[in-house]
PDB file of C-alpha atoms in Angstrom:
ATOM      1  CA  MET A   1     -54.091  12.149 -11.171  1.00 49.00           C
ATOM      2  CA  PRO A   2     -50.156  12.506 -11.915  1.00 56.00           C
ATOM      3  CA  GLY A   3     -49.075   9.198 -10.131  1.00 56.00           C
ATOM      4  CA  VAL A   4     -51.528   7.193 -11.830  1.00 55.00           C
ATOM      5  CA  SER A   5     -51.274   5.359 -14.933  1.00 54.00           C
ATOM      6  CA  SER A   6     -54.105   3.798 -17.072  1.00 53.00           C
ATOM      7  CA  ARG A   7     -52.528   0.537 -19.226  1.00 54.00           C
ATOM      8  CA  GLY A   8     -55.342  -1.073 -20.643  1.00 58.00           C
ATOM      9  CA  ARG A   9     -56.410  -2.351 -16.824  1.00 66.00           C
ATOM     10  CA  GLY A  10     -57.509  -0.300 -14.719  1.00 67.00           C
ATOM     11  CA  ARG A  11     -55.271   2.220 -12.452  1.00 77.00           C
ATOM     12  CA  ARG A  12     -52.141   1.286 -11.125  1.00 76.00           C
ATOM     13  CA  THR A  13     -49.143   3.464  -9.483  1.00 77.00           C
ATOM     14  CA  ILE A  14     -45.855   4.406 -11.376  1.00 73.00           C
ATOM     15  CA  ASN A  15     -43.017   3.140  -9.681  1.00 79.00           C
ATOM     16  CA  GLU A  16     -40.579   5.358 -11.409  1.00 82.00           C
ATOM     17  CA  ILE A  17     -38.835   8.183  -9.672  1.00 83.00           C
ATOM     18  CA  ASN A  18     -38.446  11.577 -11.733  1.00 87.00           C
ATOM     19  CA  MET A  19     -34.447  12.658 -11.750  1.00 90.00           C
ATOM     20  CA  VAL A  20     -34.459  15.426 -13.701  1.00 92.00           C
ATOM     21  CA  PRO A  21     -35.310  17.823 -10.505  1.00 92.00           C
ATOM     22  CA  PHE A  22     -32.527  16.405  -8.457  1.00 94.00           C
ATOM     23  CA  ILE A  23     -30.253  16.936 -11.662  1.00 95.00           C
ATOM     24  CA  ASP A  24     -31.363  20.255 -11.716  1.00 96.00           C
ATOM     25  CA  VAL A  25     -30.327  21.073  -8.183  1.00 96.00           C
ATOM     26  CA  MET A  26     -26.998  18.906  -8.354  1.00 97.00           C
ATOM     27  CA  LEU A  27     -25.821  21.259 -11.291  1.00 97.00           C
ATOM     28  CA  VAL A  28     -27.149  24.610  -9.339  1.00 97.00           C
ATOM     29  CA  LEU A  29     -25.227  23.568  -6.202  1.00 97.00           C
ATOM     30  CA  LEU A  30     -21.747  22.559  -8.435  1.00 97.00           C
ATOM     31  CA  ILE A  31     -22.184  26.247 -10.240  1.00 97.00           C
ATOM     32  CA  ILE A  32     -22.184  27.727  -6.755  1.00 96.00           C
ATOM     33  CA  PHE A  33     -19.518  26.024  -5.552  1.00 95.00           C
ATOM     34  CA  MET A  34     -17.308  26.317  -8.388  1.00 95.00           C
ATOM     35  CA  VAL A  35     -17.848  30.169  -8.245  1.00 95.00           C
ATOM     36  CA  THR A  36     -17.549  30.748  -4.306  1.00 93.00           C
ATOM     37  CA  ALA A  37     -14.328  28.032  -4.021  1.00 91.00           C
ATOM     38  CA  PRO A  38     -11.744  30.612  -5.853  1.00 88.00           C
ATOM     39  CA  LEU A  39     -12.634  33.267  -3.476  1.00 89.00           C
ATOM     40  CA  ILE A  40     -12.268  31.624  -0.153  1.00 85.00           C
ATOM     41  CA  THR A  41      -8.897  32.168   1.579  1.00 81.00           C
ATOM     42  CA  PRO A  42      -7.624  29.029   3.373  1.00 78.00           C
ATOM     43  CA  GLY A  43      -7.255  29.651   6.877  1.00 78.00           C
ATOM     44  CA  VAL A  44      -4.177  30.043   9.087  1.00 80.00           C
ATOM     45  CA  ILE A  45      -2.932  26.840  10.833  1.00 77.00           C
ATOM     46  CA  ASN A  46      -1.191  27.545  14.250  1.00 77.00           C
ATOM     47  CA  ILE A  47       1.564  25.102  14.218  1.00 74.00           C
ATOM     48  CA  PRO A  48       2.748  24.361  18.068  1.00 71.00           C
ATOM     49  CA  SER A  49       6.518  25.064  18.937  1.00 72.00           C
ATOM     50  CA  ALA A  50       8.513  23.235  21.263  1.00 66.00           C
ATOM     51  CA  GLY A  51       8.080  24.199  25.361  1.00 66.00           C
ATOM     52  CA  LYS A  52      11.217  25.546  27.147  1.00 67.00           C
ATOM     53  CA  SER A  53      12.197  24.422  30.382  1.00 63.00           C
ATOM     54  CA  SER A  54      13.084  26.739  32.972  1.00 65.00           C
ATOM     55  CA  LYS A  55      17.056  25.285  33.428  1.00 68.00           C
ATOM     56  CA  ALA A  56      18.711  23.031  31.199  1.00 64.00           C
ATOM     57  CA  PRO A  57      20.555  19.940  32.464  1.00 66.00           C
ATOM     58  CA  ASP A  58      24.060  20.376  34.141  1.00 73.00           C
ATOM     59  CA  LYS A  59      25.188  17.333  32.827  1.00 80.00           C
ATOM     60  CA  LEU A  60      23.744  15.792  29.641  1.00 82.00           C
ATOM     61  CA  ILE A  61      25.090  13.715  26.431  1.00 83.00           C
ATOM     62  CA  ASN A  62      24.303  15.245  22.996  1.00 84.00           C
ATOM     63  CA  VAL A  63      24.097  12.945  20.159  1.00 85.00           C
ATOM     64  CA  MET A  64      24.658  14.542  16.949  1.00 86.00           C
ATOM     65  CA  ILE A  65      23.436  12.923  13.352  1.00 85.00           C
ATOM     66  CA  ASP A  66      24.889  14.753  10.434  1.00 83.00           C
ATOM     67  CA  ALA A  67      23.336  14.362   6.981  1.00 81.00           C
ATOM     68  CA  GLU A  68      25.481  11.112   6.028  1.00 80.00           C
ATOM     69  CA  GLY A  69      24.143   9.251   9.426  1.00 77.00           C
ATOM     70  CA  GLN A  70      27.418   9.866  11.428  1.00 80.00           C
ATOM     71  CA  LEU A  71      27.285  10.304  15.191  1.00 82.00           C
ATOM     72  CA  THR A  72      28.796  12.531  16.828  1.00 82.00           C
ATOM     73  CA  LEU A  73      28.892  12.602  20.771  1.00 83.00           C
ATOM     74  CA  ASP A  74      29.378  15.969  22.976  1.00 76.00           C
ATOM     75  CA  GLY A  75      28.723  17.308  26.477  1.00 66.00           C
ATOM     76  CA  GLU A  76      29.659  14.646  28.787  1.00 62.00           C
ATOM     77  CA  VAL A  77      30.914  12.203  26.497  1.00 67.00           C
ATOM     78  CA  LYS A  78      33.248  13.612  23.694  1.00 69.00           C
ATOM     79  CA  LEU A  79      33.798  11.211  21.346  1.00 70.00           C
ATOM     80  CA  GLY A  80      33.729  13.061  17.787  1.00 67.00           C
ATOM     81  CA  LYS A  81      32.574  11.398  14.995  1.00 72.00           C
ATOM     82  CA  THR A  82      31.831   7.387  15.357  1.00 72.00           C
ATOM     83  CA  ASN A  83      29.659   4.794  14.597  1.00 76.00           C
ATOM     84  CA  GLU A  84      26.657   3.330  16.941  1.00 80.00           C
ATOM     85  CA  LYS A  85      27.965   0.594  18.539  1.00 83.00           C
ATOM     86  CA  GLU A  86      30.841   2.736  19.829  1.00 83.00           C
ATOM     87  CA  ALA A  87      28.556   5.614  20.507  1.00 83.00           C
ATOM     88  CA  LEU A  88      26.145   3.476  22.598  1.00 85.00           C
ATOM     89  CA  ALA A  89      28.760   1.746  24.632  1.00 85.00           C
ATOM     90  CA  ALA A  90      30.198   4.962  25.302  1.00 84.00           C
ATOM     91  CA  ILE A  91      26.260   5.997  26.459  1.00 84.00           C
ATOM     92  CA  LYS A  92      26.247   3.334  28.614  1.00 86.00           C
ATOM     93  CA  GLN A  93      29.802   3.693  30.039  1.00 84.00           C
ATOM     94  CA  ALA A  94      28.246   7.027  31.204  1.00 83.00           C
ATOM     95  CA  LEU A  95      25.248   6.446  32.418  1.00 83.00           C
ATOM     96  CA  GLU A  96      27.181   3.681  34.862  1.00 85.00           C
ATOM     97  CA  ALA A  97      28.081   6.444  36.600  1.00 82.00           C
ATOM     98  CA  ASN A  98      25.017   8.671  36.441  1.00 81.00           C
ATOM     99  CA  PRO A  99      21.509   6.770  35.325  1.00 80.00           C
ATOM    100  CA  GLU A 100      19.373   9.905  35.508  1.00 82.00           C
ATOM    101  CA  MET A 101      21.653  11.752  33.146  1.00 84.00           C
ATOM    102  CA  PRO A 102      19.590  12.993  29.744  1.00 86.00           C
ATOM    103  CA  VAL A 103      20.427  12.196  26.465  1.00 86.00           C
ATOM    104  CA  MET A 104      19.645  14.589  23.655  1.00 86.00           C
ATOM    105  CA  LEU A 105      19.493  13.733  19.957  1.00 86.00           C
ATOM    106  CA  SER A 106      19.317  16.174  17.280  1.00 87.00           C
ATOM    107  CA  ALA A 107      19.832  15.419  13.504  1.00 86.00           C
ATOM    108  CA  ASP A 108      20.213  17.418  10.508  1.00 85.00           C
ATOM    109  CA  SER A 109      17.382  18.647   8.955  1.00 82.00           C
ATOM    110  CA  ASP A 110      18.193  16.444   5.555  1.00 82.00           C
ATOM    111  CA  LEU A 111      18.331  13.256   7.442  1.00 83.00           C
ATOM    112  CA  ARG A 112      15.670  10.543   6.807  1.00 84.00           C
ATOM    113  CA  TYR A 113      12.750  10.833  10.258  1.00 83.00           C
ATOM    114  CA  GLN A 114      13.345   7.282  10.248  1.00 86.00           C
ATOM    115  CA  GLN A 115      16.778   7.148  11.190  1.00 85.00           C
ATOM    116  CA  VAL A 116      16.056   9.189  14.346  1.00 86.00           C
ATOM    117  CA  ILE A 117      13.455   6.861  15.643  1.00 87.00           C
ATOM    118  CA  SER A 118      15.680   4.080  15.103  1.00 87.00           C
ATOM    119  CA  MET A 119      18.393   5.851  17.378  1.00 86.00           C
ATOM    120  CA  MET A 120      15.997   6.592  19.505  1.00 88.00           C
ATOM    121  CA  LYS A 121      14.906   2.764  20.053  1.00 89.00           C
ATOM    122  CA  GLN A 122      18.671   1.776  20.218  1.00 88.00           C
ATOM    123  CA  LEU A 123      18.915   4.060  23.017  1.00 87.00           C
ATOM    124  CA  ARG A 124      15.792   3.083  24.663  1.00 88.00           C
ATOM    125  CA  ALA A 125      16.908  -0.719  24.320  1.00 87.00           C
ATOM    126  CA  ALA A 126      20.553   0.579  25.792  1.00 83.00           C
ATOM    127  CA  GLY A 127      18.862   1.336  29.086  1.00 83.00           C
ATOM    128  CA  VAL A 128      18.606   5.517  28.707  1.00 84.00           C
ATOM    129  CA  ASP A 129      15.538   6.588  30.411  1.00 84.00           C
ATOM    130  CA  ARG A 130      15.543   9.904  29.689  1.00 84.00           C
ATOM    131  CA  VAL A 131      15.868  10.892  25.875  1.00 86.00           C
ATOM    132  CA  GLY A 132      14.914  14.187  24.428  1.00 83.00           C
ATOM    133  CA  LEU A 133      14.853  15.537  20.858  1.00 83.00           C
ATOM    134  CA  ALA A 134      16.499  19.006  20.245  1.00 80.00           C
ATOM    135  CA  VAL A 135      14.884  21.334  17.973  1.00 67.00           C
ATOM    136  CA  LYS A 136      16.152  24.442  16.540  1.00 60.00           C
TER     137      LYS A 136
END
């Protein structure tokens, strides 16, 4: 019997596992994957696009952030280049007359994403209910 070994005092089972067949199978699978991996073409990734509304709002405030982090207000409130405090004060003043007015935030593509999120948080803290991101 192959599973039995005699070592002097009778029959005893061998408690060892033969690893050679396992290693052979793993090497064959490794070779198969190495040969087939360059032949597989990567799939196409469908990136979702931003939806378009049927009608743009009549009055809105555009907050544009350039690559240096300077703010420009346009739309209902026109300030030109300004800092965050002045921009938030002007937006609050415009929202007193119309609290449902949307604020569109657009940023330069070279700007860090954290700065855009920070501006969105400040707009929310200022009481803006409708904040949107402008995409191109």
